[in-house]
Amino acid sequence: AVVSTQSTGTPVVRDEEIVFDMQESPLVVQTMSTTGSGDLLKIKLISNDGYWKSIQIKFNNPIKYLIGSCTNFRNFPVSIPSRLEKVWKFVLTEVGVKFILDEGTDDVEVLNFVPSDALCTSSSADNWRLKWPRRVDKVVFHSSDTASEYYYYEKYCEAWTAEGISTPIPRSGFAIRVTISCELGWRLVGEKQIVCEVSGQWSSRPSCAKQNKSKALTITDADMDYPKRGS
Protein backbone atom coordinates (compact mmCIF):
# COMPACT_ATOMS: atom_id res chain seq x y z
CA ALA A 1 0.00 0.00 0.00
CA VAL A 2 1.43 3.35 -1.06
CA VAL A 3 0.30 6.28 1.12
CA SER A 4 -0.01 9.94 0.10
CA THR A 5 -1.90 13.05 1.26
CA GLN A 6 -4.54 15.16 -0.44
CA SER A 7 -5.65 18.78 0.21
CA THR A 8 -9.40 18.36 0.67
CA GLY A 9 -10.14 20.05 4.02
CA THR A 10 -12.25 23.16 4.53
CA PRO A 11 -10.51 26.27 3.14
CA VAL A 12 -9.48 28.70 5.89
CA VAL A 13 -11.40 31.99 6.16
CA ARG A 14 -9.81 34.68 8.33
CA ASP A 15 -11.48 36.64 11.14
CA GLU A 16 -14.57 34.44 11.34
CA GLU A 17 -15.61 32.46 14.41
CA ILE A 18 -15.77 28.76 13.58
CA VAL A 19 -17.71 26.42 15.85
CA PHE A 20 -15.19 23.72 16.69
CA ASP A 21 -15.32 21.41 19.72
CA MET A 22 -11.69 20.63 20.58
CA GLN A 23 -12.82 18.22 23.30
CA GLU A 24 -14.19 15.96 20.56
CA SER A 25 -11.40 16.38 18.03
CA PRO A 26 -7.99 17.99 17.65
CA LEU A 27 -7.89 21.00 15.36
CA VAL A 28 -6.06 19.85 12.23
CA VAL A 29 -4.53 22.54 9.99
CA GLN A 30 -2.67 22.14 6.72
CA THR A 31 0.04 24.65 5.78
CA MET A 32 2.00 25.09 2.55
CA SER A 33 4.69 27.51 3.77
CA THR A 34 8.42 27.14 3.23
CA THR A 35 10.90 27.36 6.09
CA GLY A 36 12.33 30.88 6.17
CA SER A 37 9.35 32.46 4.35
CA GLY A 38 8.26 34.40 7.44
CA ASP A 39 4.66 33.16 7.02
CA LEU A 40 2.55 33.07 10.17
CA LEU A 41 -0.02 30.63 11.50
CA LYS A 42 -2.13 32.36 14.16
CA ILE A 43 -5.26 30.86 15.69
CA LYS A 44 -7.43 32.00 18.61
CA LEU A 45 -8.83 29.24 20.82
CA ILE A 46 -12.01 30.53 22.45
CA SER A 47 -13.80 28.99 25.43
CA ASN A 48 -17.53 29.14 26.12
CA ASP A 49 -16.90 31.51 29.05
CA GLY A 50 -15.09 34.03 26.87
CA TYR A 51 -11.47 33.22 27.67
CA TRP A 52 -9.14 32.76 24.72
CA LYS A 53 -5.50 32.14 23.95
CA SER A 54 -3.63 32.26 20.68
CA ILE A 55 -1.28 29.64 19.28
CA GLN A 56 1.19 30.78 16.64
CA ILE A 57 3.81 29.26 14.35
CA LYS A 58 6.33 31.47 12.55
CA PHE A 59 7.97 29.98 9.46
CA ASN A 60 11.42 31.41 10.15
CA ASN A 61 14.56 29.33 9.89
CA PRO A 62 14.25 27.51 12.21
CA ILE A 63 10.45 27.42 12.59
CA LYS A 64 9.28 28.87 15.92
CA TYR A 65 6.15 28.79 18.10
CA LEU A 66 4.43 31.26 20.41
CA ILE A 67 1.72 30.78 23.04
CA GLY A 68 -0.25 33.99 23.54
CA SER A 69 0.07 35.76 26.91
CA CYS A 70 2.88 33.43 27.88
CA THR A 71 5.90 33.13 25.58
CA ASN A 72 7.75 35.05 22.96
CA PHE A 73 8.64 33.14 19.78
CA ARG A 74 10.71 30.10 20.74
CA ASN A 75 12.42 27.25 18.91
CA PHE A 76 10.64 23.90 18.97
CA PRO A 77 12.38 21.33 21.19
CA VAL A 78 12.68 18.99 18.18
CA SER A 79 13.62 19.52 14.55
CA ILE A 80 10.72 20.37 12.21
CA PRO A 81 10.83 18.79 8.72
CA SER A 82 11.59 21.30 5.95
CA ARG A 83 9.12 19.92 3.40
CA LEU A 84 6.50 22.33 2.03
CA GLU A 85 3.28 20.57 2.99
CA LYS A 86 2.69 20.09 6.72
CA VAL A 87 -0.35 18.87 8.61
CA TRP A 88 -0.48 20.18 12.19
CA LYS A 89 -2.70 18.77 14.94
CA PHE A 90 -3.44 20.95 17.96
CA VAL A 91 -4.60 18.87 20.92
CA LEU A 92 -6.13 20.53 23.97
CA THR A 93 -4.99 19.27 27.39
CA GLU A 94 -6.07 20.14 30.92
CA VAL A 95 -3.24 22.66 31.36
CA GLY A 96 -1.96 23.46 27.91
CA VAL A 97 -1.75 22.31 24.33
CA LYS A 98 0.14 19.75 22.24
CA PHE A 99 1.51 20.42 18.75
CA ILE A 100 1.65 17.26 16.63
CA LEU A 101 2.83 16.77 13.06
CA ASP A 102 0.95 14.22 10.96
CA GLU A 103 3.56 12.14 9.12
CA GLY A 104 1.06 10.13 7.07
CA THR A 105 0.80 6.89 9.04
CA ASP A 106 2.45 8.25 12.20
CA ASP A 107 1.93 11.24 14.49
CA VAL A 108 5.04 13.00 15.79
CA GLU A 109 4.65 15.17 18.89
CA VAL A 110 6.82 18.28 18.45
CA LEU A 111 5.63 20.23 21.51
CA ASN A 112 3.75 19.41 24.72
CA PHE A 113 3.28 22.87 26.17
CA VAL A 114 2.58 23.23 29.90
CA PRO A 115 2.99 26.74 31.34
CA SER A 116 5.59 27.36 34.02
CA ASP A 117 7.28 30.37 35.61
CA ALA A 118 10.35 29.60 33.49
CA LEU A 119 8.37 29.62 30.24
CA CYS A 120 5.72 32.28 30.77
CA THR A 121 7.75 35.47 30.54
CA SER A 122 4.91 37.80 29.54
CA SER A 123 2.56 37.03 32.44
CA SER A 124 2.27 34.99 35.62
CA ALA A 125 2.17 31.25 34.98
CA ASP A 126 -0.45 30.80 37.71
CA ASN A 127 -2.63 33.45 36.06
CA TRP A 128 -2.08 31.79 32.69
CA ARG A 129 -3.17 28.40 34.08
CA LEU A 130 -6.24 29.96 35.65
CA LYS A 131 -7.35 31.49 32.38
CA TRP A 132 -6.36 28.63 30.08
CA PRO A 133 -9.54 27.65 28.20
CA ARG A 134 -10.13 24.09 29.37
CA ARG A 135 -12.96 23.97 26.86
CA VAL A 136 -12.58 25.31 23.34
CA ASP A 137 -15.83 25.69 21.45
CA LYS A 138 -14.75 28.15 18.75
CA VAL A 139 -11.61 28.97 16.81
CA VAL A 140 -10.65 32.02 14.76
CA PHE A 141 -7.92 32.20 12.14
CA HIS A 142 -6.44 35.67 12.67
CA SER A 143 -6.30 38.22 9.84
CA SER A 144 -2.49 38.15 10.04
CA ASP A 145 -2.43 34.37 9.45
CA THR A 146 -0.71 33.80 6.10
CA ALA A 147 0.16 30.11 6.48
CA SER A 148 -3.08 28.20 7.17
CA GLU A 149 -4.65 26.68 4.05
CA TYR A 150 -7.21 24.10 5.23
CA TYR A 151 -8.61 22.85 8.52
CA TYR A 152 -10.67 19.81 9.50
CA TYR A 153 -11.72 17.51 12.31
CA GLU A 154 -9.50 14.54 12.98
CA LYS A 155 -11.22 11.29 12.04
CA TYR A 156 -9.43 8.03 11.34
CA CYS A 157 -10.21 5.30 8.85
CA GLU A 158 -9.58 1.87 10.33
CA ALA A 159 -6.76 -0.42 9.31
CA TRP A 160 -7.82 -3.41 7.24
CA THR A 161 -6.63 -6.06 4.85
CA ALA A 162 -8.04 -8.88 2.76
CA GLU A 163 -6.80 -12.11 1.24
CA GLY A 164 -4.39 -11.46 -1.60
CA ILE A 165 -3.61 -7.82 -0.73
CA SER A 166 0.17 -7.48 -0.65
CA THR A 167 0.43 -4.89 2.17
CA PRO A 168 -2.20 -4.24 4.89
CA ILE A 169 -3.88 -0.85 4.69
CA PRO A 170 -2.80 1.19 7.77
CA ARG A 171 -5.01 3.21 10.10
CA SER A 172 -5.07 6.59 8.37
CA GLY A 173 -6.26 10.15 8.88
CA PHE A 174 -8.58 12.22 6.73
CA ALA A 175 -7.45 12.82 3.12
CA ILE A 176 -4.81 10.07 3.21
CA ARG A 177 -4.80 8.27 -0.14
CA VAL A 178 -3.66 4.64 -0.39
CA THR A 179 -2.71 2.68 -3.51
CA ILE A 180 -3.70 -1.00 -3.36
CA SER A 181 -1.57 -3.79 -4.82
CA CYS A 182 -2.15 -7.54 -4.97
CA GLU A 183 0.17 -10.47 -4.42
CA LEU A 184 1.59 -12.42 -7.35
CA GLY A 185 -1.12 -14.62 -8.81
CA TRP A 186 -3.94 -12.32 -7.69
CA ARG A 187 -5.76 -9.57 -9.60
CA LEU A 188 -7.30 -6.36 -8.27
CA VAL A 189 -11.09 -6.07 -8.14
CA GLY A 190 -12.25 -2.48 -7.66
CA GLU A 191 -10.46 0.86 -7.33
CA LYS A 192 -6.67 0.92 -7.33
CA GLN A 193 -6.64 4.01 -5.06
CA ILE A 194 -8.82 4.68 -2.03
CA VAL A 195 -8.99 7.77 0.18
CA CYS A 196 -9.92 8.27 3.85
CA GLU A 197 -13.01 10.49 3.75
CA VAL A 198 -14.03 13.15 6.26
CA SER A 199 -16.64 10.73 7.67
CA GLY A 200 -13.86 8.39 8.83
CA GLN A 201 -14.75 5.80 6.17
CA TRP A 202 -12.66 4.56 3.25
CA SER A 203 -14.03 5.61 -0.15
CA SER A 204 -14.23 1.93 -1.18
CA ARG A 205 -13.03 -1.55 -0.20
CA PRO A 206 -11.23 -3.16 -3.16
CA SER A 207 -10.34 -6.85 -3.07
CA CYS A 208 -7.94 -9.24 -4.76
CA ALA A 209 -9.19 -12.30 -6.61
CA LYS A 210 -7.10 -15.38 -7.28
CA GLN A 211 -6.25 -15.78 -10.96
CA ASN A 212 -7.10 -19.05 -12.72
CA LYS A 213 -4.00 -21.10 -13.40
CA SER A 214 -3.44 -21.55 -17.12
CA LYS A 215 -3.63 -25.16 -18.26
CA ALA A 216 -0.22 -26.63 -18.77
CA LEU A 217 0.55 -27.76 -22.32
CA THR A 218 1.26 -31.50 -22.39
CA ILE A 219 3.31 -32.78 -25.30
CA THR A 220 3.25 -36.47 -26.26
CA ASP A 221 5.17 -38.47 -28.84
CA ALA A 222 2.14 -38.33 -31.12
CA ASP A 223 2.46 -34.57 -31.27
CA MET A 224 6.09 -34.64 -32.31
CA ASP A 225 7.19 -34.61 -35.97
CA TYR A 226 10.31 -36.74 -35.82
CA PRO A 227 12.54 -36.89 -38.92
CA LYS A 228 12.34 -40.16 -40.84
CA ARG A 229 15.33 -42.47 -40.68
CA GLY A 230 17.52 -42.41 -43.69
CA SER A 231 16.32 -39.04 -44.88
CSV table of C-alpha atoms in Angstrom, one decimal:
chain,number,residue,atom,x,y,z
A,1,ALA,CA,0.0,0.0,0.0
A,2,VAL,CA,1.4,3.3,-1.1
A,3,VAL,CA,0.3,6.3,1.1
A,4,SER,CA,0.0,9.9,0.1
A,5,THR,CA,-1.9,13.1,1.3
A,6,GLN,CA,-4.5,15.2,-0.4
A,7,SER,CA,-5.7,18.8,0.2
A,8,THR,CA,-9.4,18.4,0.7
A,9,GLY,CA,-10.1,20.1,4.0
A,10,THR,CA,-12.2,23.2,4.5
A,11,PRO,CA,-10.5,26.3,3.1
A,12,VAL,CA,-9.5,28.7,5.9
A,13,VAL,CA,-11.4,32.0,6.2
A,14,ARG,CA,-9.8,34.7,8.3
A,15,ASP,CA,-11.5,36.6,11.1
A,16,GLU,CA,-14.6,34.4,11.3
A,17,GLU,CA,-15.6,32.5,14.4
A,18,ILE,CA,-15.8,28.8,13.6
A,19,VAL,CA,-17.7,26.4,15.9
A,20,PHE,CA,-15.2,23.7,16.7
A,21,ASP,CA,-15.3,21.4,19.7
A,22,MET,CA,-11.7,20.6,20.6
A,23,GLN,CA,-12.8,18.2,23.3
A,24,GLU,CA,-14.2,16.0,20.6
A,25,SER,CA,-11.4,16.4,18.0
A,26,PRO,CA,-8.0,18.0,17.7
A,27,LEU,CA,-7.9,21.0,15.4
A,28,VAL,CA,-6.1,19.9,12.2
A,29,VAL,CA,-4.5,22.5,10.0
A,30,GLN,CA,-2.7,22.1,6.7
A,31,THR,CA,0.0,24.6,5.8
A,32,MET,CA,2.0,25.1,2.6
A,33,SER,CA,4.7,27.5,3.8
A,34,THR,CA,8.4,27.1,3.2
A,35,THR,CA,10.9,27.4,6.1
A,36,GLY,CA,12.3,30.9,6.2
A,37,SER,CA,9.4,32.5,4.4
A,38,GLY,CA,8.3,34.4,7.4
A,39,ASP,CA,4.7,33.2,7.0
A,40,LEU,CA,2.6,33.1,10.2
A,41,LEU,CA,0.0,30.6,11.5
A,42,LYS,CA,-2.1,32.4,14.2
A,43,ILE,CA,-5.3,30.9,15.7
A,44,LYS,CA,-7.4,32.0,18.6
A,45,LEU,CA,-8.8,29.2,20.8
A,46,ILE,CA,-12.0,30.5,22.5
A,47,SER,CA,-13.8,29.0,25.4
A,48,ASN,CA,-17.5,29.1,26.1
A,49,ASP,CA,-16.9,31.5,29.1
A,50,GLY,CA,-15.1,34.0,26.9
A,51,TYR,CA,-11.5,33.2,27.7
A,52,TRP,CA,-9.1,32.8,24.7
A,53,LYS,CA,-5.5,32.1,23.9
A,54,SER,CA,-3.6,32.3,20.7
A,55,ILE,CA,-1.3,29.6,19.3
A,56,GLN,CA,1.2,30.8,16.6
A,57,ILE,CA,3.8,29.3,14.4
A,58,LYS,CA,6.3,31.5,12.6
A,59,PHE,CA,8.0,30.0,9.5
A,60,ASN,CA,11.4,31.4,10.1
A,61,ASN,CA,14.6,29.3,9.9
A,62,PRO,CA,14.3,27.5,12.2
A,63,ILE,CA,10.5,27.4,12.6
A,64,LYS,CA,9.3,28.9,15.9
A,65,TYR,CA,6.2,28.8,18.1
A,66,LEU,CA,4.4,31.3,20.4
A,67,ILE,CA,1.7,30.8,23.0
A,68,GLY,CA,-0.2,34.0,23.5
A,69,SER,CA,0.1,35.8,26.9
A,70,CYS,CA,2.9,33.4,27.9
A,71,THR,CA,5.9,33.1,25.6
A,72,ASN,CA,7.8,35.0,23.0
A,73,PHE,CA,8.6,33.1,19.8
A,74,ARG,CA,10.7,30.1,20.7
A,75,ASN,CA,12.4,27.3,18.9
A,76,PHE,CA,10.6,23.9,19.0
A,77,PRO,CA,12.4,21.3,21.2
A,78,VAL,CA,12.7,19.0,18.2
A,79,SER,CA,13.6,19.5,14.5
A,80,ILE,CA,10.7,20.4,12.2
A,81,PRO,CA,10.8,18.8,8.7
A,82,SER,CA,11.6,21.3,6.0
A,83,ARG,CA,9.1,19.9,3.4
A,84,LEU,CA,6.5,22.3,2.0
A,85,GLU,CA,3.3,20.6,3.0
A,86,LYS,CA,2.7,20.1,6.7
A,87,VAL,CA,-0.4,18.9,8.6
A,88,TRP,CA,-0.5,20.2,12.2
A,89,LYS,CA,-2.7,18.8,14.9
A,90,PHE,CA,-3.4,20.9,18.0
A,91,VAL,CA,-4.6,18.9,20.9
A,92,LEU,CA,-6.1,20.5,24.0
A,93,THR,CA,-5.0,19.3,27.4
A,94,GLU,CA,-6.1,20.1,30.9
A,95,VAL,CA,-3.2,22.7,31.4
A,96,GLY,CA,-2.0,23.5,27.9
A,97,VAL,CA,-1.8,22.3,24.3
A,98,LYS,CA,0.1,19.7,22.2
A,99,PHE,CA,1.5,20.4,18.8
A,100,ILE,CA,1.7,17.3,16.6
A,101,LEU,CA,2.8,16.8,13.1
A,102,ASP,CA,1.0,14.2,11.0
A,103,GLU,CA,3.6,12.1,9.1
A,104,GLY,CA,1.1,10.1,7.1
A,105,THR,CA,0.8,6.9,9.0
A,106,ASP,CA,2.5,8.2,12.2
A,107,ASP,CA,1.9,11.2,14.5
A,108,VAL,CA,5.0,13.0,15.8
A,109,GLU,CA,4.7,15.2,18.9
A,110,VAL,CA,6.8,18.3,18.4
A,111,LEU,CA,5.6,20.2,21.5
A,112,ASN,CA,3.7,19.4,24.7
A,113,PHE,CA,3.3,22.9,26.2
A,114,VAL,CA,2.6,23.2,29.9
A,115,PRO,CA,3.0,26.7,31.3
A,116,SER,CA,5.6,27.4,34.0
A,117,ASP,CA,7.3,30.4,35.6
A,118,ALA,CA,10.3,29.6,33.5
A,119,LEU,CA,8.4,29.6,30.2
A,120,CYS,CA,5.7,32.3,30.8
A,121,THR,CA,7.7,35.5,30.5
A,122,SER,CA,4.9,37.8,29.5
A,123,SER,CA,2.6,37.0,32.4
A,124,SER,CA,2.3,35.0,35.6
A,125,ALA,CA,2.2,31.3,35.0
A,126,ASP,CA,-0.5,30.8,37.7
A,127,ASN,CA,-2.6,33.5,36.1
A,128,TRP,CA,-2.1,31.8,32.7
A,129,ARG,CA,-3.2,28.4,34.1
A,130,LEU,CA,-6.2,30.0,35.6
A,131,LYS,CA,-7.3,31.5,32.4
A,132,TRP,CA,-6.4,28.6,30.1
A,133,PRO,CA,-9.5,27.6,28.2
A,134,ARG,CA,-10.1,24.1,29.4
A,135,ARG,CA,-13.0,24.0,26.9
A,136,VAL,CA,-12.6,25.3,23.3
A,137,ASP,CA,-15.8,25.7,21.4
A,138,LYS,CA,-14.7,28.2,18.8
A,139,VAL,CA,-11.6,29.0,16.8
A,140,VAL,CA,-10.7,32.0,14.8
A,141,PHE,CA,-7.9,32.2,12.1
A,142,HIS,CA,-6.4,35.7,12.7
A,143,SER,CA,-6.3,38.2,9.8
A,144,SER,CA,-2.5,38.1,10.0
A,145,ASP,CA,-2.4,34.4,9.4
A,146,THR,CA,-0.7,33.8,6.1
A,147,ALA,CA,0.2,30.1,6.5
A,148,SER,CA,-3.1,28.2,7.2
A,149,GLU,CA,-4.7,26.7,4.0
A,150,TYR,CA,-7.2,24.1,5.2
A,151,TYR,CA,-8.6,22.8,8.5
A,152,TYR,CA,-10.7,19.8,9.5
A,153,TYR,CA,-11.7,17.5,12.3
A,154,GLU,CA,-9.5,14.5,13.0
A,155,LYS,CA,-11.2,11.3,12.0
A,156,TYR,CA,-9.4,8.0,11.3
A,157,CYS,CA,-10.2,5.3,8.9
A,158,GLU,CA,-9.6,1.9,10.3
A,159,ALA,CA,-6.8,-0.4,9.3
A,160,TRP,CA,-7.8,-3.4,7.2
A,161,THR,CA,-6.6,-6.1,4.9
A,162,ALA,CA,-8.0,-8.9,2.8
A,163,GLU,CA,-6.8,-12.1,1.2
A,164,GLY,CA,-4.4,-11.5,-1.6
A,165,ILE,CA,-3.6,-7.8,-0.7
A,166,SER,CA,0.2,-7.5,-0.6
A,167,THR,CA,0.4,-4.9,2.2
A,168,PRO,CA,-2.2,-4.2,4.9
A,169,ILE,CA,-3.9,-0.8,4.7
A,170,PRO,CA,-2.8,1.2,7.8
A,171,ARG,CA,-5.0,3.2,10.1
A,172,SER,CA,-5.1,6.6,8.4
A,173,GLY,CA,-6.3,10.1,8.9
A,174,PHE,CA,-8.6,12.2,6.7
A,175,ALA,CA,-7.4,12.8,3.1
A,176,ILE,CA,-4.8,10.1,3.2
A,177,ARG,CA,-4.8,8.3,-0.1
A,178,VAL,CA,-3.7,4.6,-0.4
A,179,THR,CA,-2.7,2.7,-3.5
A,180,ILE,CA,-3.7,-1.0,-3.4
A,181,SER,CA,-1.6,-3.8,-4.8
A,182,CYS,CA,-2.1,-7.5,-5.0
A,183,GLU,CA,0.2,-10.5,-4.4
A,184,LEU,CA,1.6,-12.4,-7.4
A,185,GLY,CA,-1.1,-14.6,-8.8
A,186,TRP,CA,-3.9,-12.3,-7.7
A,187,ARG,CA,-5.8,-9.6,-9.6
A,188,LEU,CA,-7.3,-6.4,-8.3
A,189,VAL,CA,-11.1,-6.1,-8.1
A,190,GLY,CA,-12.2,-2.5,-7.7
A,191,GLU,CA,-10.5,0.9,-7.3
A,192,LYS,CA,-6.7,0.9,-7.3
A,193,GLN,CA,-6.6,4.0,-5.1
A,194,ILE,CA,-8.8,4.7,-2.0
A,195,VAL,CA,-9.0,7.8,0.2
A,196,CYS,CA,-9.9,8.3,3.8
A,197,GLU,CA,-13.0,10.5,3.7
A,198,VAL,CA,-14.0,13.2,6.3
A,199,SER,CA,-16.6,10.7,7.7
A,200,GLY,CA,-13.9,8.4,8.8
A,201,GLN,CA,-14.8,5.8,6.2
A,202,TRP,CA,-12.7,4.6,3.3
A,203,SER,CA,-14.0,5.6,-0.2
A,204,SER,CA,-14.2,1.9,-1.2
A,205,ARG,CA,-13.0,-1.6,-0.2
A,206,PRO,CA,-11.2,-3.2,-3.2
A,207,SER,CA,-10.3,-6.8,-3.1
A,208,CYS,CA,-7.9,-9.2,-4.8
A,209,ALA,CA,-9.2,-12.3,-6.6
A,210,LYS,CA,-7.1,-15.4,-7.3
A,211,GLN,CA,-6.3,-15.8,-11.0
A,212,ASN,CA,-7.1,-19.0,-12.7
A,213,LYS,CA,-4.0,-21.1,-13.4
A,214,SER,CA,-3.4,-21.5,-17.1
A,215,LYS,CA,-3.6,-25.2,-18.3
A,216,ALA,CA,-0.2,-26.6,-18.8
A,217,LEU,CA,0.6,-27.8,-22.3
A,218,THR,CA,1.3,-31.5,-22.4
A,219,ILE,CA,3.3,-32.8,-25.3
A,220,THR,CA,3.3,-36.5,-26.3
A,221,ASP,CA,5.2,-38.5,-28.8
A,222,ALA,CA,2.1,-38.3,-31.1
A,223,ASP,CA,2.5,-34.6,-31.3
A,224,MET,CA,6.1,-34.6,-32.3
A,225,ASP,CA,7.2,-34.6,-36.0
A,226,TYR,CA,10.3,-36.7,-35.8
A,227,PRO,CA,12.5,-36.9,-38.9
A,228,LYS,CA,12.3,-40.2,-40.8
A,229,ARG,CA,15.3,-42.5,-40.7
A,230,GLY,CA,17.5,-42.4,-43.7
A,231,SER,CA,16.3,-39.0,-44.9
